[in-house]
Amino acid sequence: MLDRATSEQAVFDALRAETQRLGFEHCAYGLRLAVPVSNPKVITLNDYPSSWQARYLEAGYLHIDPSVRHGRQSQSPLVWTDTMFASARQMWDEARDHGLRVGWAQSSLDGFGVGGMLTLSRSHEPLTARELLDKESAMRWLVQAAHLSLSRLMKPCYAVQPETPLTPRELEVLKWTADGKTAPDIGDILGISVPTVNFHIKNVVHKMKAANKTAAVVQALMSGLLN
DNA sequence: CCGTCCTATGGATGAAGATG
DNA sequence: CATCTTCATCCATAGGACGG
């Protein structure tokens, strides 16, 4: 179901169904793309009370939410506690006022720098170690499935494919450039002249519609072209 | 901290050999 | 012929090293 979803809404509907089956009232899923690097695009899907959604957005809680920070650094499961929200006291108080008291978050990270995090929550019934153990594999599967489906749907947004495929030579020059080699270095390595190296780099930059070779290398890396 | 100098980088244009 | 690859020259600018 989830892996064949053809829209964000379909993915989210499937997520909600699983969430309820696992005994939670609400689910939230956030996908953080790798680009633009200076301000990565974040897509959020959730069924929280609309007043809380509005408050979260208005207060910019995404930037201070300790669970989000945890999700970016670690793929270990996270259960909401008073101590982990110590640095965001106000946010935690408001969340509980909106019926969000018990929560469980699990993040994922793929090879293209795209991160995802699923949070399941409910208003009562604290999470026991037993419940976590019983549901952990389902949770991990759900996170992976959501990540795969959504990143596939979002692929055009971050995987900038060149309009025409890169030639073998262009790819080769790009890889050495990604390793920090200068044009003279690459000329030595490949046994060609410096102008030729620059010619290939220029063509890559043009094909990738990048501002310069630095951006072209990053785009190629994010798109998996250098693998 | 500032100015100078050199190198690397980025971009434009032109030309030519190899290959299928 | 179209495409890929190669090489050259010219010019502007950015960045690093160095001395004052």
PDB file of N, CA and C in Angstrom, chain A residues 84-125:
ATOM      1  N   MET A  84      13.958  15.529  27.991  1.00  0.00           N
ATOM      2  CA  MET A  84      14.391  15.837  26.626  1.00  0.00           C
ATOM      3  C   MET A  84      13.792  17.133  26.115  1.00  0.00           C
ATOM      4  N   PHE A  85      12.676  17.557  26.724  1.00  0.00           N
ATOM      5  CA  PHE A  85      12.076  18.826  26.305  1.00  0.00           C
ATOM      6  C   PHE A  85      12.475  19.981  27.229  1.00  0.00           C
ATOM      7  N   ALA A  86      13.480  19.727  28.088  1.00  0.00           N
ATOM      8  CA  ALA A  86      13.894  20.738  29.063  1.00  0.00           C
ATOM      9  C   ALA A  86      14.285  22.051  28.393  1.00  0.00           C
ATOM     10  N   SER A  87      14.867  21.960  27.196  1.00  0.00           N
ATOM     11  CA  SER A  87      15.330  23.171  26.508  1.00  0.00           C
ATOM     12  C   SER A  87      14.201  23.863  25.750  1.00  0.00           C
ATOM     13  N   ALA A  88      13.030  23.259  25.751  1.00  0.00           N
ATOM     14  CA  ALA A  88      11.891  23.862  25.048  1.00  0.00           C
ATOM     15  C   ALA A  88      10.643  23.716  25.923  1.00  0.00           C
ATOM     16  N   ARG A  89      10.813  24.187  27.138  1.00  0.00           N
ATOM     17  CA  ARG A  89       9.769  24.067  28.162  1.00  0.00           C
ATOM     18  C   ARG A  89       8.402  24.533  27.662  1.00  0.00           C
ATOM     19  N   GLN A  90       8.391  25.729  27.113  1.00  0.00           N
ATOM     20  CA  GLN A  90       7.130  26.344  26.668  1.00  0.00           C
ATOM     21  C   GLN A  90       6.446  25.491  25.603  1.00  0.00           C
ATOM     22  N   MET A  91       7.238  25.029  24.644  1.00  0.00           N
ATOM     23  CA  MET A  91       6.690  24.219  23.566  1.00  0.00           C
ATOM     24  C   MET A  91       6.072  22.942  24.121  1.00  0.00           C
ATOM     25  N   TRP A  92       6.774  22.316  25.041  1.00  0.00           N
ATOM     26  CA  TRP A  92       6.331  21.058  25.645  1.00  0.00           C
ATOM     27  C   TRP A  92       5.011  21.267  26.401  1.00  0.00           C
ATOM     28  N   ASP A  93       4.946  22.374  27.150  1.00  0.00           N
ATOM     29  CA  ASP A  93       3.701  22.682  27.893  1.00  0.00           C
ATOM     30  C   ASP A  93       2.536  22.852  26.930  1.00  0.00           C
ATOM     31  N   GLU A  94       2.790  23.602  25.862  1.00  0.00           N
ATOM     32  CA  GLU A  94       1.711  23.860  24.900  1.00  0.00           C
ATOM     33  C   GLU A  94       1.284  22.574  24.191  1.00  0.00           C
ATOM     34  N   ALA A  95       2.268  21.724  23.875  1.00  0.00           N
ATOM     35  CA  ALA A  95       1.948  20.466  23.199  1.00  0.00           C
ATOM     36  C   ALA A  95       1.018  19.632  24.073  1.00  0.00           C
ATOM     37  N   ARG A  96       1.325  19.586  25.359  1.00  0.00           N
ATOM     38  CA  ARG A  96       0.487  18.782  26.260  1.00  0.00           C
ATOM     39  C   ARG A  96      -0.914  19.375  26.392  1.00  0.00           C
ATOM     40  N   ASP A  97      -0.976  20.708  26.331  1.00  0.00           N
ATOM     41  CA  ASP A  97      -2.300  21.357  26.359  1.00  0.00           C
ATOM     42  C   ASP A  97      -3.130  20.940  25.151  1.00  0.00           C
ATOM     43  N   HIS A  98      -2.456  20.581  24.069  1.00  0.00           N
ATOM     44  CA  HIS A  98      -3.166  20.161  22.858  1.00  0.00           C
ATOM     45  C   HIS A  98      -3.365  18.649  22.808  1.00  0.00           C
ATOM     46  N   GLY A  99      -3.117  17.981  23.926  1.00  0.00           N
ATOM     47  CA  GLY A  99      -3.370  16.537  23.977  1.00  0.00           C
ATOM     48  C   GLY A  99      -2.223  15.687  23.495  1.00  0.00           C
ATOM     49  N   LEU A 100      -1.043  16.302  23.331  1.00  0.00           N
ATOM     50  CA  LEU A 100       0.113  15.532  22.871  1.00  0.00           C
ATOM     51  C   LEU A 100       1.018  15.286  24.076  1.00  0.00           C
ATOM     52  N   ARG A 101       0.838  14.151  24.701  1.00  0.00           N
ATOM     53  CA  ARG A 101       1.563  13.885  25.948  1.00  0.00           C
ATOM     54  C   ARG A 101       2.518  12.706  25.845  1.00  0.00           C
ATOM     55  N   VAL A 102       2.104  11.726  25.050  1.00  0.00           N
ATOM     56  CA  VAL A 102       2.924  10.526  24.907  1.00  0.00           C
ATOM     57  C   VAL A 102       3.358  10.433  23.439  1.00  0.00           C
ATOM     58  N   GLY A 103       4.659  10.376  23.226  1.00  0.00           N
ATOM     59  CA  GLY A 103       5.117  10.351  21.836  1.00  0.00           C
ATOM     60  C   GLY A 103       6.345   9.483  21.632  1.00  0.00           C
ATOM     61  N   TRP A 104       6.465   9.035  20.403  1.00  0.00           N
ATOM     62  CA  TRP A 104       7.542   8.110  20.046  1.00  0.00           C
ATOM     63  C   TRP A 104       8.008   8.490  18.639  1.00  0.00           C
ATOM     64  N   ALA A 105       9.279   8.816  18.533  1.00  0.00           N
ATOM     65  CA  ALA A 105       9.799   9.264  17.237  1.00  0.00           C
ATOM     66  C   ALA A 105      10.928   8.366  16.748  1.00  0.00           C
ATOM     67  N   GLN A 106      10.958   8.202  15.439  1.00  0.00           N
ATOM     68  CA  GLN A 106      11.995   7.381  14.824  1.00  0.00           C
ATOM     69  C   GLN A 106      12.402   8.038  13.508  1.00  0.00           C
ATOM     70  N   SER A 107      13.696   8.241  13.324  1.00  0.00           N
ATOM     71  CA  SER A 107      14.122   8.914  12.093  1.00  0.00           C
ATOM     72  C   SER A 107      14.853   7.959  11.160  1.00  0.00           C
ATOM     73  N   SER A 108      15.054   8.423   9.958  1.00  0.00           N
ATOM     74  CA  SER A 108      15.764   7.639   8.953  1.00  0.00           C
ATOM     75  C   SER A 108      16.640   8.581   8.138  1.00  0.00           C
ATOM     76  N   LEU A 109      17.677   8.038   7.543  1.00  0.00           N
ATOM     77  CA  LEU A 109      18.579   8.870   6.737  1.00  0.00           C
ATOM     78  C   LEU A 109      19.059   8.035   5.565  1.00  0.00           C
ATOM     79  N   ASP A 110      18.970   8.596   4.360  1.00  0.00           N
ATOM     80  CA  ASP A 110      19.445   7.804   3.217  1.00  0.00           C
ATOM     81  C   ASP A 110      20.777   8.327   2.680  1.00  0.00           C
ATOM     82  N   GLY A 111      21.282   7.673   1.684  1.00  0.00           N
ATOM     83  CA  GLY A 111      22.599   8.002   1.164  1.00  0.00           C
ATOM     84  C   GLY A 111      22.683   9.312   0.404  1.00  0.00           C
ATOM     85  N   PHE A 112      21.530   9.940   0.164  1.00  0.00           N
ATOM     86  CA  PHE A 112      21.522  11.207  -0.561  1.00  0.00           C
ATOM     87  C   PHE A 112      21.379  12.388   0.386  1.00  0.00           C
ATOM     88  N   GLY A 113      21.489  12.129   1.693  1.00  0.00           N
ATOM     89  CA  GLY A 113      21.381  13.212   2.659  1.00  0.00           C
ATOM     90  C   GLY A 113      19.958  13.618   2.970  1.00  0.00           C
ATOM     91  N   VAL A 114      18.999  12.798   2.532  1.00  0.00           N
ATOM     92  CA  VAL A 114      17.594  13.090   2.831  1.00  0.00           C
ATOM     93  C   VAL A 114      17.219  12.382   4.126  1.00  0.00           C
ATOM     94  N   GLY A 115      16.650  13.149   5.065  1.00  0.00           N
ATOM     95  CA  GLY A 115      16.279  12.570   6.354  1.00  0.00           C
ATOM     96  C   GLY A 115      14.777  12.589   6.550  1.00  0.00           C
ATOM     97  N   GLY A 116      14.267  11.597   7.247  1.00  0.00           N
ATOM     98  CA  GLY A 116      12.836  11.549   7.538  1.00  0.00           C
ATOM     99  C   GLY A 116      12.623  11.233   8.997  1.00  0.00           C
ATOM    100  N   MET A 117      11.496  11.668   9.545  1.00  0.00           N
ATOM    101  CA  MET A 117      11.198  11.309  10.929  1.00  0.00           C
ATOM    102  C   MET A 117       9.707  11.109  11.116  1.00  0.00           C
ATOM    103  N   LEU A 118       9.377   9.981  11.704  1.00  0.00           N
ATOM    104  CA  LEU A 118       7.979   9.665  11.994  1.00  0.00           C
ATOM    105  C   LEU A 118       7.760   9.779  13.495  1.00  0.00           C
ATOM    106  N   THR A 119       6.704  10.473  13.879  1.00  0.00           N
ATOM    107  CA  THR A 119       6.357  10.578  15.291  1.00  0.00           C
ATOM    108  C   THR A 119       4.937  10.062  15.485  1.00  0.00           C
ATOM    109  N   LEU A 120       4.798   9.134  16.421  1.00  0.00           N
ATOM    110  CA  LEU A 120       3.468   8.630  16.777  1.00  0.00           C
ATOM    111  C   LEU A 120       3.143   9.179  18.156  1.00  0.00           C
ATOM    112  N   SER A 121       1.925   9.639  18.350  1.00  0.00           N
ATOM    113  CA  SER A 121       1.612  10.207  19.656  1.00  0.00           C
ATOM    114  C   SER A 121       0.171   9.950  20.066  1.00  0.00           C
ATOM    115  N   ARG A 122      -0.070  10.120  21.357  1.00  0.00           N
ATOM    116  CA  ARG A 122      -1.423   9.968  21.901  1.00  0.00           C
ATOM    117  C   ARG A 122      -1.511  10.765  23.190  1.00  0.00           C
ATOM    118  N   SER A 123      -2.741  10.889  23.719  1.00  0.00           N
ATOM    119  CA  SER A 123      -2.945  11.759  24.873  1.00  0.00           C
ATOM    120  C   SER A 123      -2.764  11.035  26.209  1.00  0.00           C
ATOM    121  N   HIS A 124      -2.954   9.706  26.201  1.00  0.00           N
ATOM    122  CA  HIS A 124      -2.843   8.989  27.471  1.00  0.00           C
ATOM    123  C   HIS A 124      -2.034   7.702  27.304  1.00  0.00           C
ATOM    124  N   GLU A 125      -2.085   6.892  28.336  1.00  0.00           N
ATOM    125  CA  GLU A 125      -1.388   5.600  28.304  1.00  0.00           C
ATOM    126  C   GLU A 125       0.094   5.736  27.990  1.00  0.00           C
TER     127      GLU A 125
END
